Amino acid sequence: MSENITEDINENIEPPEVKLTTPDSPETSTTPKIETIWLVVAKNRRVNRDWEALIQRNPENARRCYKDLQTTPITRQPGRVFPLKGKKYRGVWEYEVTGGDRVFYVPDETQLKVVVFYAGKHIQPAPTP
């Protein structure tokens, strides 16, 4: 009996990270394989829901963002991808998806993992992880 209660409790606990929804892409099957693919995850389900809303608003830009996060998350792209400055933003990167939408994330080079902690409208000041 206590085993069933434990299972019920575990089902209701939100995991700390959720795999970020992959934008549907017709060209993914024809895209050549890239040697290093990073795992891209959302910090939690709320972030993944916000990401899905961003996909609905701007599917092409979201697809490009996801591909860049998988392949080159720590490569600067002037005006589009860059690390944030300041102690409280150490290790945090910003990706400009559109003029009004941003993705904030923390790349982990040792695990080849990107944790997205914000996806949505550009806000000031930038959110902290």
Coordinates of N, CA, C and O in Angstrom, one line a residue:
M1 N 0.8 -1.2 0.0 CA 0.0 0.0 0.0 C 0.9 1.3 0.0 O 0.6 2.2 -0.7
S2 N 1.9 1.3 0.8 CA 2.7 2.5 0.9 C 3.5 2.7 -0.4 O 3.8 3.8 -0.8
E3 N 3.7 1.6 -1.2 CA 4.4 1.7 -2.5 C 3.5 2.5 -3.5 O 4.0 3.3 -4.2
N4 N 2.2 2.3 -3.5 CA 1.3 3.0 -4.4 C 1.2 4.5 -4.0 O 1.1 5.3 -4.9
I5 N 1.2 4.8 -2.7 CA 1.2 6.2 -2.3 C 2.5 6.9 -2.8 O 2.4 8.0 -3.3
T6 N 3.6 6.2 -2.7 CA 4.9 6.8 -3.1 C 4.9 7.1 -4.6 O 5.3 8.1 -5.1
E7 N 4.3 6.1 -5.4 CA 4.2 6.3 -6.8 C 3.3 7.5 -7.2 O 3.6 8.3 -8.0
D8 N 2.2 7.7 -6.5 CA 1.3 8.8 -6.7 C 2.0 10.1 -6.4 O 1.8 11.1 -7.1
I9 N 2.7 10.2 -5.3 CA 3.4 11.4 -4.9 C 4.5 11.7 -6.0 O 4.6 12.9 -6.4
N10 N 5.2 10.7 -6.4 CA 6.3 11.0 -7.4 C 5.7 11.5 -8.7 O 6.4 12.3 -9.4
E11 N 4.5 11.0 -9.1 CA 4.0 11.5 -10.4 C 3.6 13.0 -10.3 O 3.5 13.6 -11.4
N12 N 3.3 13.5 -9.2 CA 2.9 14.9 -9.0 C 4.0 15.9 -8.9 O 3.8 17.1 -8.9
I13 N 5.2 15.3 -8.7 CA 6.4 16.2 -8.5 C 6.9 16.6 -9.9 O 7.1 15.8 -10.8
E14 N 7.1 17.9 -10.1 CA 7.6 18.5 -11.3 C 9.1 18.3 -11.4 O 9.8 18.7 -10.5
P15 N 9.6 17.7 -12.5 CA 11.0 17.5 -12.6 C 11.7 18.8 -12.7 O 11.2 19.8 -13.2
P16 N 13.0 18.9 -12.3 CA 13.7 20.2 -12.3 C 14.0 20.6 -13.8 O 14.1 21.8 -14.0
E17 N 14.1 19.7 -14.7 CA 14.4 20.0 -16.1 C 13.5 19.2 -17.0 O 13.2 18.0 -16.7
V18 N 13.0 19.8 -18.0 CA 12.2 19.2 -19.0 C 12.8 19.3 -20.4 O 13.2 20.4 -20.7
K19 N 12.8 18.3 -21.2 CA 13.4 18.4 -22.5 C 12.6 19.5 -23.3 O 11.4 19.4 -23.3
L20 N 13.3 20.4 -23.8 CA 12.7 21.5 -24.6 C 12.0 20.9 -25.8 O 12.6 20.1 -26.5
T21 N 10.8 21.4 -26.1 CA 10.0 20.9 -27.2 C 10.8 21.2 -28.5 O 11.2 22.4 -28.7
T22 N 11.0 20.2 -29.4 CA 11.6 20.4 -30.6 C 10.7 21.0 -31.7 O 9.6 20.5 -31.9
P23 N 11.0 22.1 -32.3 CA 10.2 22.7 -33.3 C 10.2 21.7 -34.5 O 11.2 21.1 -34.9
D24 N 9.0 21.4 -35.1 CA 8.9 20.6 -36.2 C 9.7 21.2 -37.4 O 9.5 22.4 -37.6
S25 N 10.5 20.4 -38.0 CA 11.3 21.0 -39.1 C 11.4 20.0 -40.2 O 11.9 18.9 -40.0
P26 N 10.9 20.4 -41.4 CA 11.0 19.4 -42.5 C 12.4 19.1 -43.0 O 12.6 18.1 -43.5
E27 N 13.3 20.1 -42.7 CA 14.7 19.9 -43.2 C 15.6 19.1 -42.3 O 16.7 18.8 -42.6
T28 N 15.1 18.7 -41.1 CA 15.9 18.0 -40.2 C 16.4 16.6 -40.7 O 17.5 16.2 -40.5
S29 N 15.6 16.0 -41.5 CA 16.0 14.7 -42.0 C 17.1 14.8 -43.1 O 17.9 13.9 -43.3
T30 N 17.1 15.9 -43.8 CA 18.1 16.1 -44.8 C 19.3 16.9 -44.4 O 20.3 17.0 -45.1
T31 N 19.3 17.4 -43.2 CA 20.4 18.2 -42.6 C 21.5 17.3 -42.3 O 21.4 16.2 -41.7
P32 N 22.8 17.6 -42.8 CA 23.9 16.7 -42.5 C 24.2 16.7 -41.0 O 23.9 17.6 -40.2
K33 N 24.7 15.5 -40.5 CA 24.9 15.3 -39.1 C 26.1 16.3 -38.7 O 27.1 16.4 -39.4
I34 N 25.9 16.8 -37.5 CA 26.9 17.7 -36.9 C 27.6 16.9 -35.8 O 26.9 16.2 -35.1
E35 N 28.9 17.0 -35.7 CA 29.6 16.2 -34.7 C 29.2 16.3 -33.3 O 29.0 15.4 -32.6
T36 N 29.0 17.6 -32.8 CA 28.7 17.8 -31.4 C 27.3 18.4 -31.3 O 27.0 19.4 -31.8
I37 N 26.4 17.6 -30.7 CA 25.0 18.1 -30.5 C 24.8 18.2 -29.0 O 25.1 17.3 -28.2
W38 N 24.4 19.4 -28.6 CA 24.1 19.7 -27.2 C 22.7 19.3 -26.8 O 21.8 19.5 -27.7
L39 N 22.5 18.8 -25.6 CA 21.1 18.6 -25.1 C 20.5 19.9 -24.7 O 21.2 20.6 -23.9
V40 N 19.3 20.2 -25.2 CA 18.7 21.5 -24.9 C 17.5 21.1 -24.0 O 16.6 20.4 -24.5
V41 N 17.4 21.7 -22.8 CA 16.3 21.4 -21.9 C 15.8 22.7 -21.3 O 16.5 23.7 -21.3
A42 N 14.5 22.6 -21.0 CA 13.9 23.8 -20.3 C 14.0 23.6 -18.8 O 14.0 22.4 -18.3
K43 N 14.2 24.7 -18.1 CA 14.4 24.6 -16.6 C 13.2 23.9 -16.0 O 13.4 23.1 -15.0
N44 N 12.0 24.1 -16.5 CA 10.8 23.5 -15.9 C 9.7 23.5 -17.0 O 9.9 24.0 -18.1
R45 N 8.5 23.0 -16.6 CA 7.4 22.9 -17.6 C 6.9 24.3 -18.0 O 6.5 24.5 -19.2
R46 N 6.9 25.3 -17.1 CA 6.5 26.6 -17.4 C 7.3 27.2 -18.6 O 6.8 27.8 -19.5
V47 N 8.7 27.0 -18.5 CA 9.6 27.5 -19.5 C 9.3 26.8 -20.8 O 9.3 27.5 -21.9
N48 N 9.0 25.5 -20.8 CA 8.7 24.8 -22.0 C 7.4 25.3 -22.6 O 7.3 25.5 -23.8
R49 N 6.4 25.6 -21.8 CA 5.1 26.2 -22.3 C 5.4 27.6 -23.0 O 4.9 27.9 -24.1
D50 N 6.2 28.4 -22.3 CA 6.6 29.7 -22.9 C 7.3 29.5 -24.3 O 7.1 30.2 -25.2
W51 N 8.2 28.5 -24.3 CA 8.9 28.2 -25.5 C 8.0 27.8 -26.6 O 8.1 28.2 -27.8
E52 N 7.0 26.9 -26.3 CA 6.0 26.5 -27.3 C 5.2 27.7 -27.8 O 4.9 27.7 -29.0
A53 N 4.9 28.6 -27.0 CA 4.2 29.8 -27.4 C 5.1 30.6 -28.4 O 4.6 31.2 -29.4
L54 N 6.3 30.7 -28.1 CA 7.3 31.4 -29.0 C 7.4 30.7 -30.3 O 7.4 31.3 -31.4
I55 N 7.3 29.4 -30.3 CA 7.3 28.6 -31.6 C 6.1 29.0 -32.4 O 6.1 29.2 -33.6
Q56 N 4.9 29.1 -31.7 CA 3.7 29.5 -32.4 C 3.8 30.9 -33.0 O 3.3 31.1 -34.1
R57 N 4.4 31.8 -32.3 CA 4.5 33.2 -32.8 C 5.5 33.3 -34.0 O 5.3 34.0 -34.9
N58 N 6.6 32.6 -33.9 CA 7.7 32.7 -34.8 C 8.4 31.4 -35.1 O 9.5 31.1 -34.6
P59 N 7.7 30.5 -35.9 CA 8.3 29.2 -36.0 C 9.7 29.1 -36.7 O 10.5 28.4 -36.2
E60 N 9.9 29.9 -37.7 CA 11.2 29.9 -38.4 C 12.3 30.4 -37.4 O 13.4 29.8 -37.4
N61 N 12.1 31.5 -36.7 CA 13.1 32.0 -35.8 C 13.4 31.0 -34.7 O 14.5 30.9 -34.2
A62 N 12.3 30.4 -34.2 CA 12.4 29.5 -33.1 C 13.2 28.2 -33.5 O 14.1 27.7 -32.8
R63 N 13.0 27.8 -34.8 CA 13.7 26.7 -35.3 C 15.2 27.0 -35.4 O 16.1 26.2 -35.1
R64 N 15.5 28.2 -35.9 CA 16.9 28.6 -36.0 C 17.6 28.7 -34.6 O 18.7 28.2 -34.4
C65 N 16.8 29.2 -33.6 CA 17.3 29.3 -32.3 C 17.6 27.9 -31.7 O 18.7 27.7 -31.2
Y66 N 16.7 27.0 -31.9 CA 16.9 25.7 -31.3 C 18.1 25.0 -32.0 O 18.9 24.4 -31.3
K67 N 18.2 25.2 -33.3 CA 19.4 24.6 -34.0 C 20.7 25.2 -33.5 O 21.7 24.5 -33.2
D68 N 20.7 26.5 -33.3 CA 21.9 27.2 -32.8 C 22.2 26.7 -31.3 O 23.4 26.5 -31.0
L69 N 21.2 26.5 -30.5 CA 21.4 26.1 -29.1 C 22.0 24.6 -29.1 O 22.7 24.3 -28.3
Q70 N 21.5 23.8 -30.1 CA 22.0 22.4 -30.2 C 23.5 22.4 -30.7 O 24.2 21.5 -30.3
T71 N 23.9 23.3 -31.5 CA 25.2 23.1 -32.2 C 26.2 24.2 -31.8 O 27.4 23.8 -31.7
T72 N 25.8 25.4 -31.5 CA 26.8 26.5 -31.2 C 26.3 27.4 -30.1 O 26.2 28.6 -30.3
P73 N 25.9 26.9 -28.9 CA 25.3 27.8 -27.9 C 26.3 28.8 -27.3 O 25.8 29.8 -26.7
I74 N 27.6 28.5 -27.4 CA 28.6 29.5 -26.8 C 29.4 30.2 -27.9 O 30.5 30.6 -27.6
T75 N 28.8 30.4 -29.1 CA 29.4 31.1 -30.1 C 28.7 32.5 -30.2 O 27.5 32.5 -30.5
R76 N 29.4 33.5 -30.1 CA 28.8 34.9 -30.2 C 28.3 35.1 -31.6 O 29.0 34.8 -32.6
Q77 N 27.2 35.8 -31.7 CA 26.7 36.3 -33.0 C 26.3 37.7 -32.7 O 25.3 38.0 -32.0
P78 N 27.1 38.7 -33.2 CA 26.8 40.1 -32.8 C 25.4 40.5 -33.0 O 24.8 40.3 -34.0
G79 N 24.8 41.0 -31.9 CA 23.4 41.5 -31.9 C 22.4 40.4 -31.8 O 21.2 40.7 -31.6
R80 N 22.8 39.2 -31.8 CA 21.8 38.1 -31.7 C 22.1 37.1 -30.5 O 21.3 36.8 -29.7
V81 N 23.4 36.7 -30.3 CA 23.7 35.7 -29.3 C 25.0 36.3 -28.6 O 26.0 36.5 -29.2
F82 N 24.9 36.4 -27.2 CA 26.0 36.9 -26.5 C 25.8 36.6 -25.0 O 24.7 36.4 -24.5
P83 N 26.9 36.5 -24.2 CA 26.8 36.3 -22.8 C 26.5 37.6 -22.1 O 26.8 38.7 -22.6
L84 N 25.7 37.5 -21.0 CA 25.4 38.7 -20.2 C 26.5 39.1 -19.3 O 27.4 38.3 -19.0
K85 N 26.5 40.4 -19.0 CA 27.6 40.9 -18.1 C 27.1 41.0 -16.7 O 25.9 41.2 -16.4
G86 N 28.1 41.0 -15.7 CA 27.7 41.2 -14.3 C 27.8 39.9 -13.5 O 27.6 38.8 -14.1
K87 N 28.1 40.1 -12.2 CA 28.2 38.9 -11.4 C 27.0 38.0 -11.3 O 27.1 36.8 -11.3
K88 N 25.8 38.6 -11.2 CA 24.6 37.8 -11.1 C 24.2 37.1 -12.4 O 23.4 36.2 -12.4
Y89 N 24.8 37.5 -13.5 CA 24.6 36.8 -14.8 C 25.8 36.0 -15.2 O 25.8 35.6 -16.4
R90 N 26.7 35.6 -14.3 CA 27.8 34.8 -14.7 C 27.4 33.5 -15.3 O 26.6 32.8 -14.8
G91 N 27.8 33.2 -16.6 CA 27.5 32.0 -17.3 C 26.1 32.1 -18.0 O 25.8 31.1 -18.7
V92 N 25.4 33.2 -18.0 CA 24.1 33.3 -18.6 C 24.3 33.9 -20.0 O 25.1 34.9 -20.2
W93 N 23.6 33.3 -21.0 CA 23.6 33.8 -22.4 C 22.3 34.3 -22.8 O 21.3 33.8 -22.3
E94 N 22.2 35.2 -23.7 CA 21.0 35.7 -24.3 C 20.9 35.4 -25.8 O 21.9 35.6 -26.5
Y95 N 19.8 35.0 -26.3 CA 19.6 34.7 -27.7 C 18.4 35.6 -28.1 O 17.3 35.5 -27.6
E96 N 18.6 36.5 -29.1 CA 17.6 37.3 -29.6 C 16.9 36.6 -30.7 O 17.4 36.4 -31.8
V97 N 15.7 36.1 -30.4 CA 14.9 35.3 -31.4 C 14.3 36.2 -32.4 O 14.3 35.9 -33.6
T98 N 13.7 37.3 -31.9 CA 13.1 38.3 -32.8 C 13.4 39.6 -32.1 O 14.0 39.6 -31.0
G99 N 13.0 40.7 -32.7 CA 13.2 42.0 -32.0 C 12.6 42.1 -30.6 O 13.0 42.8 -29.8
G100 N 11.5 41.4 -30.4 CA 10.8 41.4 -29.1 C 10.8 40.2 -28.3 O 10.3 40.2 -27.2
D101 N 11.4 39.1 -28.8 CA 11.5 37.8 -28.1 C 12.9 37.4 -27.8 O 13.8 37.6 -28.6
R102 N 13.1 36.9 -26.5 CA 14.4 36.5 -26.1 C 14.4 35.1 -25.5 O 13.4 34.7 -24.9
V103 N 15.5 34.4 -25.5 CA 15.7 33.1 -24.8 C 17.0 33.4 -24.0 O 18.0 33.8 -24.5
F104 N 16.8 33.1 -22.7 CA 18.0 33.2 -21.8 C 18.3 31.8 -21.3 O 17.4 31.0 -21.0
Y105 N 19.6 31.5 -21.3 CA 20.0 30.1 -21.1 C 21.4 30.1 -20.4 O 22.2 31.0 -20.5
V106 N 21.7 28.9 -19.8 CA 23.0 28.6 -19.2 C 23.6 27.4 -19.9 O 23.0 26.3 -19.7
P107 N 24.7 27.5 -20.6 CA 25.3 26.4 -21.2 C 26.2 25.7 -20.2 O 26.9 26.4 -19.5
D108 N 26.3 24.4 -20.3 CA 27.2 23.6 -19.4 C 28.1 22.8 -20.4 O 27.7 21.8 -21.0
E109 N 29.3 23.3 -20.5 CA 30.3 22.7 -21.5 C 30.7 21.3 -21.1 O 31.0 20.5 -22.0
T110 N 30.7 21.0 -19.8 CA 31.2 19.7 -19.4 C 30.2 18.6 -19.7 O 30.5 17.5 -20.0
Q111 N 28.9 18.9 -19.6 CA 27.8 18.0 -19.9 C 27.2 18.2 -21.3 O 26.4 17.4 -21.7
L112 N 27.7 19.2 -22.1 CA 27.1 19.5 -23.4 C 25.6 19.6 -23.3 O 24.9 19.0 -24.0
K113 N 25.2 20.5 -22.3 CA 23.8 20.7 -22.1 C 23.5 22.2 -22.0 O 24.3 23.0 -21.4
V114 N 22.4 22.6 -22.5 CA 21.9 24.0 -22.4 C 20.6 24.0 -21.6 O 19.7 23.3 -22.0
V115 N 20.6 24.7 -20.5 CA 19.3 24.9 -19.7 C 18.7 26.2 -20.0 O 19.3 27.3 -19.7
V116 N 17.6 26.2 -20.7 CA 16.8 27.4 -21.0 C 16.0 27.7 -19.8 O 15.2 26.9 -19.3
F117 N 16.2 29.0 -19.2 CA 15.4 29.3 -18.0 C 14.4 30.4 -18.3 O 13.6 30.8 -17.4
Y118 N 14.4 31.0 -19.5 CA 13.4 32.0 -19.9 C 13.2 32.0 -21.4 O 14.2 32.0 -22.1
A119 N 12.0 32.0 -21.9 CA 11.7 32.1 -23.3 C 10.5 33.0 -23.4 O 9.4 32.6 -22.8
G120 N 10.6 34.1 -24.1 CA 9.4 35.0 -24.2 C 9.8 36.4 -24.5 O 10.8 36.7 -25.1
K121 N 8.9 37.3 -24.2 CA 9.0 38.7 -24.5 C 10.3 39.3 -23.8 O 10.6 38.9 -22.7
H122 N 10.9 40.2 -24.5 CA 12.1 40.8 -24.0 C 11.7 41.6 -22.7 O 10.8 42.5 -22.8
I123 N 12.4 41.4 -21.6 CA 12.1 42.1 -20.4 C 13.4 42.7 -19.9 O 14.5 42.3 -20.1
Q124 N 13.2 43.8 -19.1 CA 14.3 44.5 -18.5 C 14.0 44.6 -17.0 O 12.9 45.0 -16.6
P125 N 14.9 44.3 -16.1 CA 16.2 43.7 -16.4 C 16.0 42.2 -16.8 O 15.0 41.6 -16.6
A126 N 17.1 41.7 -17.3 CA 17.1 40.3 -17.7 C 16.8 39.4 -16.5 O 17.2 39.7 -15.4
P127 N 16.1 38.3 -16.7 CA 15.8 37.4 -15.6 C 17.1 36.7 -15.2 O 18.0 36.6 -15.9
T128 N 17.1 36.2 -13.9 CA 18.2 35.4 -13.4 C 17.8 34.0 -13.4 O 16.7 33.6 -13.2
P129 N 18.8 33.1 -13.5 CA 18.5 31.7 -13.6 C 18.0 31.1 -12.2 O 18.2 31.6 -11.2

